[in-house]
Amino acid sequence: MINRTNFIAAMAAASGTVTFAGGRQPKPQFNISLAQWSVRKLHRGEEPGAEKLSPLDFAVYAKNSCGISALEYVNSFYFGKEGNEAYFNELKKRADDQGVKSLLIMCDRCGRVGDPKEAARITTVEKHKPWMEAAAQLGCHSIRVNAGSSGSFEEQQKLVADGLIRLAEVAKPYGLNVIVENHGGLSSNGAWLAGVMNRVNLPTVGTLPDFGNFMINRKTGEEYDRYKGMEELMPFAKGVSAKSHAFDAEGNETTKDYYRIMNIVADSGYSGYIGVEWEGAAPGTTEGILLTKALIEKAIAAL
């Protein structure tokens, strides 16, 4: 006898689609990118026994040392180069020469998006402009910003939403999205940041959910549930950051369940890039990146 479940499955198979529990289609398509923060020790010349890596050679390193063909830049490695069109043309050329795609620029130290003072929020927008120009020049789809603010839970939501709307308006002519990472403070509270996204309600404003950044207050140790947070932030995601700190002998990250998180990512309907962000002390940079990449690939294969 064919029951209702078997009938639906048979019809789905006949149409070429199968829907799993939770409404997920089979095997979402994911690619792997490399966050530049992963190579900070090489850029700073702090890796024992390794040559210092020029930020201009980020694409060469990603492709040839890590087998990764998509990049997430960090603006702090390019401070002093703002507005230098020739420099970013060279950065783009080196990426193009490697067949590597530029995805986004992570913007830090540009002011508080949700500063209580309107003049400061306007200044923050101005400080992001050079990085919007660089992102557009490189062919990125987004800039990543930080949702800094002060005040009550709801006051900060309102202030950050206002700042993001201002940023989105300026980013629009560049063809860029403005995305927010859970990156400390209330931004690491998934419910708070999801509430900000609902307040903004713009197609060009979204999130960059990070597997690891759910520490709200380092002094008190207050930490948000990472799995709950990922579920809350994924509906707005325009990128995903797979942060890693340490691995066991089997190649599993010791502080978080990549398999569980990748199921949350897949169940959200997201498809696109998963960014490697190695932040551990040991092993070295390249090995840490490759371990993270391998674990992401295993977690994707297990979906």
PDB file of C-alpha atoms in Angstrom:
ATOM      1  CA  MET A   1       0.000   0.000   0.000  1.00  0.00           C
ATOM      2  CA  ILE A   2       1.274   3.476  -0.842  1.00  0.00           C
ATOM      3  CA  ASN A   3       0.750   5.836   2.068  1.00  0.00           C
ATOM      4  CA  ARG A   4       0.760   9.615   1.851  1.00  0.00           C
ATOM      5  CA  THR A   5       4.459   9.954   2.719  1.00  0.00           C
ATOM      6  CA  ASN A   6       5.520   7.426   0.095  1.00  0.00           C
ATOM      7  CA  PHE A   7       3.235   9.053  -2.473  1.00  0.00           C
ATOM      8  CA  ILE A   8       4.784  12.494  -1.878  1.00  0.00           C
ATOM      9  CA  ALA A   9       8.288  11.047  -2.071  1.00  0.00           C
ATOM     10  CA  ALA A  10       7.462   9.238  -5.305  1.00  0.00           C
ATOM     11  CA  MET A  11       6.006  12.374  -6.872  1.00  0.00           C
ATOM     12  CA  ALA A  12       9.004  14.435  -5.780  1.00  0.00           C
ATOM     13  CA  ALA A  13      11.385  11.892  -7.272  1.00  0.00           C
ATOM     14  CA  ALA A  14       9.435  11.926 -10.519  1.00  0.00           C
ATOM     15  CA  SER A  15       9.698  15.717 -10.705  1.00  0.00           C
ATOM     16  CA  GLY A  16      13.436  15.610 -10.026  1.00  0.00           C
ATOM     17  CA  THR A  17      13.297  17.207  -6.580  1.00  0.00           C
ATOM     18  CA  VAL A  18      13.327  15.752  -3.116  1.00  0.00           C
ATOM     19  CA  THR A  19      12.449  17.711   0.001  1.00  0.00           C
ATOM     20  CA  PHE A  20      13.865  16.608   3.326  1.00  0.00           C
ATOM     21  CA  ALA A  21      12.601  17.277   6.827  1.00  0.00           C
ATOM     22  CA  GLY A  22      12.554  20.976   7.497  1.00  0.00           C
ATOM     23  CA  GLY A  23      11.913  21.769   3.830  1.00  0.00           C
ATOM     24  CA  ARG A  24      15.539  21.553   2.722  1.00  0.00           C
ATOM     25  CA  GLN A  25      16.328  20.612  -0.865  1.00  0.00           C
ATOM     26  CA  PRO A  26      19.094  18.012  -1.285  1.00  0.00           C
ATOM     27  CA  LYS A  27      22.765  18.973  -1.165  1.00  0.00           C
ATOM     28  CA  PRO A  28      22.906  22.777  -1.173  1.00  0.00           C
ATOM     29  CA  GLN A  29      25.755  24.126  -3.282  1.00  0.00           C
ATOM     30  CA  PHE A  30      28.593  25.529  -1.209  1.00  0.00           C
ATOM     31  CA  ASN A  31      32.012  26.907  -2.087  1.00  0.00           C
ATOM     32  CA  ILE A  32      34.913  27.733   0.194  1.00  0.00           C
ATOM     33  CA  SER A  33      36.541  31.142   0.612  1.00  0.00           C
ATOM     34  CA  LEU A  34      39.436  32.361   2.747  1.00  0.00           C
ATOM     35  CA  ALA A  35      39.163  35.178   5.289  1.00  0.00           C
ATOM     36  CA  GLN A  36      42.342  37.252   5.291  1.00  0.00           C
ATOM     37  CA  TRP A  37      42.404  37.314   9.093  1.00  0.00           C
ATOM     38  CA  SER A  38      43.537  33.684   8.841  1.00  0.00           C
ATOM     39  CA  VAL A  39      46.905  34.821   7.460  1.00  0.00           C
ATOM     40  CA  ARG A  40      47.505  37.721   9.855  1.00  0.00           C
ATOM     41  CA  LYS A  41      50.687  36.148  11.264  1.00  0.00           C
ATOM     42  CA  LEU A  42      52.147  35.823   7.770  1.00  0.00           C
ATOM     43  CA  HIS A  43      51.267  39.423   6.908  1.00  0.00           C
ATOM     44  CA  ARG A  44      52.820  40.629  10.176  1.00  0.00           C
ATOM     45  CA  GLY A  45      55.919  38.459   9.854  1.00  0.00           C
ATOM     46  CA  GLU A  46      55.056  36.630  13.080  1.00  0.00           C
ATOM     47  CA  GLU A  47      55.042  33.052  11.761  1.00  0.00           C
ATOM     48  CA  PRO A  48      58.201  31.226  12.902  1.00  0.00           C
ATOM     49  CA  GLY A  49      60.208  29.937   9.964  1.00  0.00           C
ATOM     50  CA  ALA A  50      57.930  31.514   7.342  1.00  0.00           C
ATOM     51  CA  GLU A  51      58.536  34.445   5.034  1.00  0.00           C
ATOM     52  CA  LYS A  52      56.467  37.569   5.534  1.00  0.00           C
ATOM     53  CA  LEU A  53      53.552  37.682   3.091  1.00  0.00           C
ATOM     54  CA  SER A  54      52.646  40.932   1.362  1.00  0.00           C
ATOM     55  CA  PRO A  55      48.903  41.689   1.438  1.00  0.00           C
ATOM     56  CA  LEU A  56      49.216  42.095  -2.340  1.00  0.00           C
ATOM     57  CA  ASP A  57      49.996  38.374  -2.542  1.00  0.00           C
ATOM     58  CA  PHE A  58      46.949  37.203  -0.590  1.00  0.00           C
ATOM     59  CA  ALA A  59      45.378  35.731  -3.748  1.00  0.00           C
ATOM     60  CA  VAL A  60      48.580  33.927  -4.746  1.00  0.00           C
ATOM     61  CA  TYR A  61      48.841  32.371  -1.286  1.00  0.00           C
ATOM     62  CA  ALA A  62      45.161  31.396  -1.120  1.00  0.00           C
ATOM     63  CA  LYS A  63      45.234  29.660  -4.486  1.00  0.00           C
ATOM     64  CA  ASN A  64      48.665  28.023  -4.425  1.00  0.00           C
ATOM     65  CA  SER A  65      49.109  27.181  -0.736  1.00  0.00           C
ATOM     66  CA  CYS A  66      45.486  26.502   0.250  1.00  0.00           C
ATOM     67  CA  GLY A  67      43.648  25.593  -2.961  1.00  0.00           C
ATOM     68  CA  ILE A  68      41.055  28.310  -2.299  1.00  0.00           C
ATOM     69  CA  SER A  69      39.743  30.543  -5.083  1.00  0.00           C
ATOM     70  CA  ALA A  70      37.658  33.180  -3.264  1.00  0.00           C
ATOM     71  CA  LEU A  71      38.816  35.931  -0.918  1.00  0.00           C
ATOM     72  CA  GLU A  72      37.477  37.904   2.038  1.00  0.00           C
ATOM     73  CA  TYR A  73      39.760  40.881   2.614  1.00  0.00           C
ATOM     74  CA  VAL A  74      40.376  42.703   5.915  1.00  0.00           C
ATOM     75  CA  ASN A  75      40.773  46.476   5.636  1.00  0.00           C
ATOM     76  CA  SER A  76      43.359  46.774   8.431  1.00  0.00           C
ATOM     77  CA  PHE A  77      45.982  45.173   6.176  1.00  0.00           C
ATOM     78  CA  TYR A  78      45.452  48.019   3.706  1.00  0.00           C
ATOM     79  CA  PHE A  79      45.394  51.021   6.032  1.00  0.00           C
ATOM     80  CA  GLY A  80      47.149  53.912   4.307  1.00  0.00           C
ATOM     81  CA  LYS A  81      46.088  52.650   0.863  1.00  0.00           C
ATOM     82  CA  GLU A  82      42.596  54.202   0.979  1.00  0.00           C
ATOM     83  CA  GLY A  83      41.851  55.937  -2.311  1.00  0.00           C
ATOM     84  CA  ASN A  84      44.951  54.497  -3.977  1.00  0.00           C
ATOM     85  CA  GLU A  85      43.365  53.297  -7.207  1.00  0.00           C
ATOM     86  CA  ALA A  86      46.639  51.949  -8.621  1.00  0.00           C
ATOM     87  CA  TYR A  87      47.229  49.798  -5.538  1.00  0.00           C
ATOM     88  CA  PHE A  88      43.801  48.187  -5.658  1.00  0.00           C
ATOM     89  CA  ASN A  89      44.110  47.713  -9.417  1.00  0.00           C
ATOM     90  CA  GLU A  90      47.259  45.713  -8.707  1.00  0.00           C
ATOM     91  CA  LEU A  91      45.494  43.745  -5.967  1.00  0.00           C
ATOM     92  CA  LYS A  92      42.688  42.941  -8.413  1.00  0.00           C
ATOM     93  CA  LYS A  93      45.145  42.015 -11.168  1.00  0.00           C
ATOM     94  CA  ARG A  94      46.890  39.496  -8.932  1.00  0.00           C
ATOM     95  CA  ALA A  95      43.540  37.944  -7.988  1.00  0.00           C
ATOM     96  CA  ASP A  96      42.479  37.833 -11.647  1.00  0.00           C
ATOM     97  CA  ASP A  97      45.810  36.282 -12.652  1.00  0.00           C
ATOM     98  CA  GLN A  98      45.131  33.434 -10.222  1.00  0.00           C
ATOM     99  CA  GLY A  99      41.504  33.035 -11.279  1.00  0.00           C
ATOM    100  CA  VAL A 100      40.486  34.041  -7.766  1.00  0.00           C
ATOM    101  CA  LYS A 101      37.233  35.846  -6.913  1.00  0.00           C
ATOM    102  CA  SER A 102      36.993  38.760  -4.462  1.00  0.00           C
ATOM    103  CA  LEU A 103      33.906  38.533  -2.241  1.00  0.00           C
ATOM    104  CA  LEU A 104      33.993  41.184   0.442  1.00  0.00           C
ATOM    105  CA  ILE A 105      36.052  43.534   2.590  1.00  0.00           C
ATOM    106  CA  MET A 106      35.773  43.290   6.378  1.00  0.00           C
ATOM    107  CA  CYS A 107      35.827  46.850   7.717  1.00  0.00           C
ATOM    108  CA  ASP A 108      37.157  47.523  11.207  1.00  0.00           C
ATOM    109  CA  ARG A 109      38.130  50.713  13.063  1.00  0.00           C
ATOM    110  CA  CYS A 110      35.732  52.856  11.041  1.00  0.00           C
ATOM    111  CA  GLY A 111      33.612  54.130  13.913  1.00  0.00           C
ATOM    112  CA  ARG A 112      30.413  52.888  15.531  1.00  0.00           C
ATOM    113  CA  VAL A 113      27.559  52.255  13.113  1.00  0.00           C
ATOM    114  CA  GLY A 114      25.090  52.780  15.972  1.00  0.00           C
ATOM    115  CA  ASP A 115      26.780  55.646  17.800  1.00  0.00           C
ATOM    116  CA  PRO A 116      24.200  57.522  19.910  1.00  0.00           C
ATOM    117  CA  LYS A 117      25.318  60.811  18.325  1.00  0.00           C
ATOM    118  CA  GLU A 118      23.941  61.344  14.829  1.00  0.00           C
ATOM    119  CA  ALA A 119      27.029  63.298  13.776  1.00  0.00           C
ATOM    120  CA  ALA A 120      29.213  60.334  14.750  1.00  0.00           C
ATOM    121  CA  ARG A 121      27.011  57.937  12.759  1.00  0.00           C
ATOM    122  CA  ILE A 122      27.408  60.201   9.729  1.00  0.00           C
ATOM    123  CA  THR A 123      31.191  60.259  10.244  1.00  0.00           C
ATOM    124  CA  THR A 124      31.165  56.450  10.424  1.00  0.00           C
ATOM    125  CA  VAL A 125      29.487  56.302   7.026  1.00  0.00           C
ATOM    126  CA  GLU A 126      32.160  58.624   5.613  1.00  0.00           C
ATOM    127  CA  LYS A 127      34.938  56.431   7.028  1.00  0.00           C
ATOM    128  CA  HIS A 128      33.470  53.407   5.238  1.00  0.00           C
ATOM    129  CA  LYS A 129      33.340  55.131   1.841  1.00  0.00           C
ATOM    130  CA  PRO A 130      36.967  54.450   0.826  1.00  0.00           C
ATOM    131  CA  TRP A 131      36.433  50.765   1.547  1.00  0.00           C
ATOM    132  CA  MET A 132      33.245  50.762  -0.508  1.00  0.00           C
ATOM    133  CA  GLU A 133      35.277  52.204  -3.381  1.00  0.00           C
ATOM    134  CA  ALA A 134      37.950  49.530  -2.927  1.00  0.00           C
ATOM    135  CA  ALA A 135      35.356  46.748  -2.663  1.00  0.00           C
ATOM    136  CA  ALA A 136      33.660  47.873  -5.867  1.00  0.00           C
ATOM    137  CA  GLN A 137      37.017  48.143  -7.622  1.00  0.00           C
ATOM    138  CA  LEU A 138      37.893  44.572  -6.605  1.00  0.00           C
ATOM    139  CA  GLY A 139      34.497  43.233  -7.710  1.00  0.00           C
ATOM    140  CA  CYS A 140      33.245  42.372  -4.207  1.00  0.00           C
ATOM    141  CA  HIS A 141      29.552  41.923  -3.408  1.00  0.00           C
ATOM    142  CA  SER A 142      29.697  43.318   0.149  1.00  0.00           C
ATOM    143  CA  ILE A 143      31.456  45.189   2.894  1.00  0.00           C
ATOM    144  CA  ARG A 144      31.265  43.736   6.391  1.00  0.00           C
ATOM    145  CA  VAL A 145      30.685  46.247   9.182  1.00  0.00           C
ATOM    146  CA  ASN A 146      30.474  46.132  12.973  1.00  0.00           C
ATOM    147  CA  ALA A 147      27.285  46.946  14.883  1.00  0.00           C
ATOM    148  CA  GLY A 148      28.844  48.995  17.670  1.00  0.00           C
ATOM    149  CA  SER A 149      26.547  51.114  19.863  1.00  0.00           C
ATOM    150  CA  SER A 150      25.617  51.894  23.471  1.00  0.00           C
ATOM    151  CA  GLY A 151      22.440  52.184  25.485  1.00  0.00           C
ATOM    152  CA  SER A 152      19.629  49.746  26.206  1.00  0.00           C
ATOM    153  CA  PHE A 153      18.880  46.615  24.180  1.00  0.00           C
ATOM    154  CA  GLU A 154      16.175  48.341  22.145  1.00  0.00           C
ATOM    155  CA  GLU A 155      17.966  51.699  21.894  1.00  0.00           C
ATOM    156  CA  GLN A 156      20.978  50.010  20.370  1.00  0.00           C
ATOM    157  CA  GLN A 157      18.768  48.177  17.884  1.00  0.00           C
ATOM    158  CA  LYS A 158      17.249  51.471  16.736  1.00  0.00           C
ATOM    159  CA  LEU A 159      20.616  53.246  16.495  1.00  0.00           C
ATOM    160  CA  VAL A 160      22.350  50.443  14.599  1.00  0.00           C
ATOM    161  CA  ALA A 161      19.390  50.086  12.239  1.00  0.00           C
ATOM    162  CA  ASP A 162      19.614  53.799  11.487  1.00  0.00           C
ATOM    163  CA  GLY A 163      23.351  53.552  10.823  1.00  0.00           C
ATOM    164  CA  LEU A 164      22.918  50.538   8.551  1.00  0.00           C
ATOM    165  CA  ILE A 165      20.219  52.276   6.521  1.00  0.00           C
ATOM    166  CA  ARG A 166      22.582  55.241   6.041  1.00  0.00           C
ATOM    167  CA  LEU A 167      25.408  52.909   4.982  1.00  0.00           C
ATOM    168  CA  ALA A 168      23.156  50.995   2.595  1.00  0.00           C
ATOM    169  CA  GLU A 169      22.108  54.216   0.884  1.00  0.00           C
ATOM    170  CA  VAL A 170      25.726  55.212   0.250  1.00  0.00           C
ATOM    171  CA  ALA A 171      26.707  51.654  -0.772  1.00  0.00           C
ATOM    172  CA  LYS A 172      23.881  51.380  -3.305  1.00  0.00           C
ATOM    173  CA  PRO A 173      25.649  53.181  -6.202  1.00  0.00           C
ATOM    174  CA  TYR A 174      28.627  50.875  -5.704  1.00  0.00           C
ATOM    175  CA  GLY A 175      26.389  47.816  -6.086  1.00  0.00           C
ATOM    176  CA  LEU A 176      27.360  46.603  -2.622  1.00  0.00           C
ATOM    177  CA  ASN A 177      25.593  44.880   0.230  1.00  0.00           C
ATOM    178  CA  VAL A 178      26.253  45.936   3.819  1.00  0.00           C
ATOM    179  CA  ILE A 179      26.547  42.907   6.080  1.00  0.00           C
ATOM    180  CA  VAL A 180      26.976  42.622   9.830  1.00  0.00           C
ATOM    181  CA  GLU A 181      28.992  39.969  11.628  1.00  0.00           C
ATOM    182  CA  ASN A 182      28.250  38.813  15.152  1.00  0.00           C
ATOM    183  CA  HIS A 183      31.400  40.407  16.523  1.00  0.00           C
ATOM    184  CA  GLY A 184      31.091  41.054  20.241  1.00  0.00           C
ATOM    185  CA  GLY A 185      28.720  43.021  22.452  1.00  0.00           C
ATOM    186  CA  LEU A 186      25.042  42.814  21.582  1.00  0.00           C
ATOM    187  CA  SER A 187      25.911  41.872  17.996  1.00  0.00           C
ATOM    188  CA  SER A 188      26.812  38.445  19.411  1.00  0.00           C
ATOM    189  CA  ASN A 189      23.252  38.072  20.682  1.00  0.00           C
ATOM    190  CA  GLY A 190      21.489  36.377  17.780  1.00  0.00           C
ATOM    191  CA  ALA A 191      18.037  37.619  18.743  1.00  0.00           C
ATOM    192  CA  TRP A 192      19.274  41.207  19.018  1.00  0.00           C
ATOM    193  CA  LEU A 193      20.997  41.205  15.615  1.00  0.00           C
ATOM    194  CA  ALA A 194      18.057  39.455  13.939  1.00  0.00           C
ATOM    195  CA  GLY A 195      15.868  42.201  15.401  1.00  0.00           C
ATOM    196  CA  VAL A 196      18.146  44.820  13.832  1.00  0.00           C
ATOM    197  CA  MET A 197      17.795  43.116  10.453  1.00  0.00           C
ATOM    198  CA  ASN A 198      13.999  43.140  10.773  1.00  0.00           C
ATOM    199  CA  ARG A 199      14.068  46.845  11.622  1.00  0.00           C
ATOM    200  CA  VAL A 200      16.248  47.646   8.594  1.00  0.00           C
ATOM    201  CA  ASN A 201      14.295  45.395   6.230  1.00  0.00           C
ATOM    202  CA  LEU A 202      16.411  46.143   3.139  1.00  0.00           C
ATOM    203  CA  PRO A 203      17.512  43.543   0.555  1.00  0.00           C
ATOM    204  CA  THR A 204      21.057  44.948   0.527  1.00  0.00           C
ATOM    205  CA  VAL A 205      21.561  44.637   4.302  1.00  0.00           C
ATOM    206  CA  GLY A 206      22.245  41.244   5.837  1.00  0.00           C
ATOM    207  CA  THR A 207      24.424  39.204   8.150  1.00  0.00           C
ATOM    208  CA  LEU A 208      27.722  37.356   8.100  1.00  0.00           C
ATOM    209  CA  PRO A 209      27.090  34.652  10.717  1.00  0.00           C
ATOM    210  CA  ASP A 210      30.331  33.554  12.354  1.00  0.00           C
ATOM    211  CA  PHE A 211      30.558  30.069  13.901  1.00  0.00           C
ATOM    212  CA  GLY A 212      32.668  31.365  16.781  1.00  0.00           C
ATOM    213  CA  ASN A 213      31.800  34.954  17.707  1.00  0.00           C
ATOM    214  CA  PHE A 214      29.103  34.545  20.339  1.00  0.00           C
ATOM    215  CA  MET A 215      30.940  36.023  23.327  1.00  0.00           C
ATOM    216  CA  ILE A 216      28.834  38.975  24.464  1.00  0.00           C
ATOM    217  CA  ASN A 217      30.991  40.055  27.420  1.00  0.00           C
ATOM    218  CA  ARG A 218      34.538  38.753  27.867  1.00  0.00           C
ATOM    219  CA  LYS A 219      34.838  40.237  31.350  1.00  0.00           C
ATOM    220  CA  THR A 220      31.810  38.393  32.724  1.00  0.00           C
ATOM    221  CA  GLY A 221      32.058  35.385  30.420  1.00  0.00           C
ATOM    222  CA  GLU A 222      28.525  35.939  29.116  1.00  0.00           C
ATOM    223  CA  GLU A 223      28.190  33.899  25.930  1.00  0.00           C
ATOM    224  CA  TYR A 224      25.240  33.326  23.603  1.00  0.00           C
ATOM    225  CA  ASP A 225      24.287  29.827  22.480  1.00  0.00           C
ATOM    226  CA  ARG A 226      26.090  29.522  19.149  1.00  0.00           C
ATOM    227  CA  TYR A 227      23.634  27.050  17.627  1.00  0.00           C
ATOM    228  CA  LYS A 228      20.617  29.170  18.532  1.00  0.00           C
ATOM    229  CA  GLY A 229      22.450  32.234  17.276  1.00  0.00           C
ATOM    230  CA  MET A 230      23.279  30.630  13.934  1.00  0.00           C
ATOM    231  CA  GLU A 231      19.624  29.658  13.489  1.00  0.00           C
ATOM    232  CA  GLU A 232      18.563  33.253  14.167  1.00  0.00           C
ATOM    233  CA  LEU A 233      21.140  34.874  11.864  1.00  0.00           C
ATOM    234  CA  MET A 234      21.102  32.530   8.880  1.00  0.00           C
ATOM    235  CA  PRO A 235      17.818  33.817   7.374  1.00  0.00           C
ATOM    236  CA  PHE A 236      19.632  37.125   6.700  1.00  0.00           C
ATOM    237  CA  ALA A 237      22.996  35.668   5.653  1.00  0.00           C
ATOM    238  CA  LYS A 238      24.908  36.849   2.607  1.00  0.00           C
ATOM    239  CA  GLY A 239      28.018  34.968   3.685  1.00  0.00           C
ATOM    240  CA  VAL A 240      29.129  32.546   6.406  1.00  0.00           C
ATOM    241  CA  SER A 241      32.335  32.557   8.441  1.00  0.00           C
ATOM    242  CA  ALA A 242      33.632  29.201   9.697  1.00  0.00           C
ATOM    243  CA  LYS A 243      35.887  30.244  12.555  1.00  0.00           C
ATOM    244  CA  SER A 244      38.259  27.660  14.015  1.00  0.00           C
ATOM    245  CA  HIS A 245      40.636  27.657  16.987  1.00  0.00           C
ATOM    246  CA  ALA A 246      41.858  24.105  17.651  1.00  0.00           C
ATOM    247  CA  PHE A 247      41.567  20.579  16.256  1.00  0.00           C
ATOM    248  CA  ASP A 248      41.713  17.104  17.746  1.00  0.00           C
ATOM    249  CA  ALA A 249      43.524  14.105  16.250  1.00  0.00           C
ATOM    250  CA  GLU A 250      40.487  13.259  14.085  1.00  0.00           C
ATOM    251  CA  GLY A 251      40.433  16.714  12.515  1.00  0.00           C
ATOM    252  CA  ASN A 252      37.366  17.955  14.412  1.00  0.00           C
ATOM    253  CA  GLU A 253      37.221  21.471  15.846  1.00  0.00           C
ATOM    254  CA  THR A 254      37.363  21.116  19.613  1.00  0.00           C
ATOM    255  CA  THR A 255      35.162  24.084  20.568  1.00  0.00           C
ATOM    256  CA  LYS A 256      32.206  23.726  18.196  1.00  0.00           C
ATOM    257  CA  ASP A 257      30.298  21.095  16.211  1.00  0.00           C
ATOM    258  CA  TYR A 258      30.846  21.923  12.533  1.00  0.00           C
ATOM    259  CA  TYR A 259      28.473  19.162  11.432  1.00  0.00           C
ATOM    260  CA  ARG A 260      25.631  20.550  13.520  1.00  0.00           C
ATOM    261  CA  ILE A 261      26.308  24.122  12.362  1.00  0.00           C
ATOM    262  CA  MET A 262      26.494  23.157   8.693  1.00  0.00           C
ATOM    263  CA  ASN A 263      23.110  21.472   9.031  1.00  0.00           C
ATOM    264  CA  ILE A 264      21.738  24.752  10.395  1.00  0.00           C
ATOM    265  CA  VAL A 265      23.306  26.602   7.457  1.00  0.00           C
ATOM    266  CA  ALA A 266      21.829  24.142   4.945  1.00  0.00           C
ATOM    267  CA  ASP A 267      18.392  24.125   6.588  1.00  0.00           C
ATOM    268  CA  SER A 268      18.227  27.919   6.249  1.00  0.00           C
ATOM    269  CA  GLY A 269      18.236  27.638   2.470  1.00  0.00           C
ATOM    270  CA  TYR A 270      21.567  29.429   2.162  1.00  0.00           C
ATOM    271  CA  SER A 271      23.906  28.430  -0.626  1.00  0.00           C
ATOM    272  CA  GLY A 272      27.159  30.151  -1.447  1.00  0.00           C
ATOM    273  CA  TYR A 273      30.517  30.623   0.203  1.00  0.00           C
ATOM    274  CA  ILE A 274      31.674  29.326   3.568  1.00  0.00           C
ATOM    275  CA  GLY A 275      34.701  31.325   4.677  1.00  0.00           C
ATOM    276  CA  VAL A 276      37.665  29.686   6.400  1.00  0.00           C
ATOM    277  CA  GLU A 277      38.734  31.839   9.357  1.00  0.00           C
ATOM    278  CA  TRP A 278      41.578  30.161  11.216  1.00  0.00           C
ATOM    279  CA  GLU A 279      42.265  31.926  14.512  1.00  0.00           C
ATOM    280  CA  GLY A 280      44.223  29.321  16.454  1.00  0.00           C
ATOM    281  CA  ALA A 281      47.665  29.497  18.031  1.00  0.00           C
ATOM    282  CA  ALA A 282      48.820  26.117  16.716  1.00  0.00           C
ATOM    283  CA  PRO A 283      49.408  24.556  14.259  1.00  0.00           C
ATOM    284  CA  GLY A 284      50.804  27.098  11.804  1.00  0.00           C
ATOM    285  CA  THR A 285      48.796  29.258   9.440  1.00  0.00           C
ATOM    286  CA  THR A 286      48.699  27.034   6.376  1.00  0.00           C
ATOM    287  CA  GLU A 287      48.040  23.827   8.314  1.00  0.00           C
ATOM    288  CA  GLY A 288      45.292  25.500  10.357  1.00  0.00           C
ATOM    289  CA  ILE A 289      43.622  26.778   7.188  1.00  0.00           C
ATOM    290  CA  LEU A 290      43.831  23.380   5.520  1.00  0.00           C
ATOM    291  CA  LEU A 291      42.414  21.617   8.590  1.00  0.00           C
ATOM    292  CA  THR A 292      39.496  24.046   8.641  1.00  0.00           C
ATOM    293  CA  LYS A 293      38.912  23.635   4.912  1.00  0.00           C
ATOM    294  CA  ALA A 294      38.972  19.829   5.216  1.00  0.00           C
ATOM    295  CA  LEU A 295      36.464  19.877   8.075  1.00  0.00           C
ATOM    296  CA  ILE A 296      34.098  22.164   6.154  1.00  0.00           C
ATOM    297  CA  GLU A 297      34.304  19.784   3.191  1.00  0.00           C
ATOM    298  CA  LYS A 298      33.555  16.780   5.423  1.00  0.00           C
ATOM    299  CA  ALA A 299      30.619  18.568   7.042  1.00  0.00           C
ATOM    300  CA  ILE A 300      29.213  19.484   3.617  1.00  0.00           C
ATOM    301  CA  ALA A 301      29.625  15.922   2.390  1.00  0.00           C
ATOM    302  CA  ALA A 302      27.728  14.655   5.444  1.00  0.00           C
ATOM    303  CA  LEU A 303      24.642  16.810   4.772  1.00  0.00           C
TER     304      LEU A 303
END
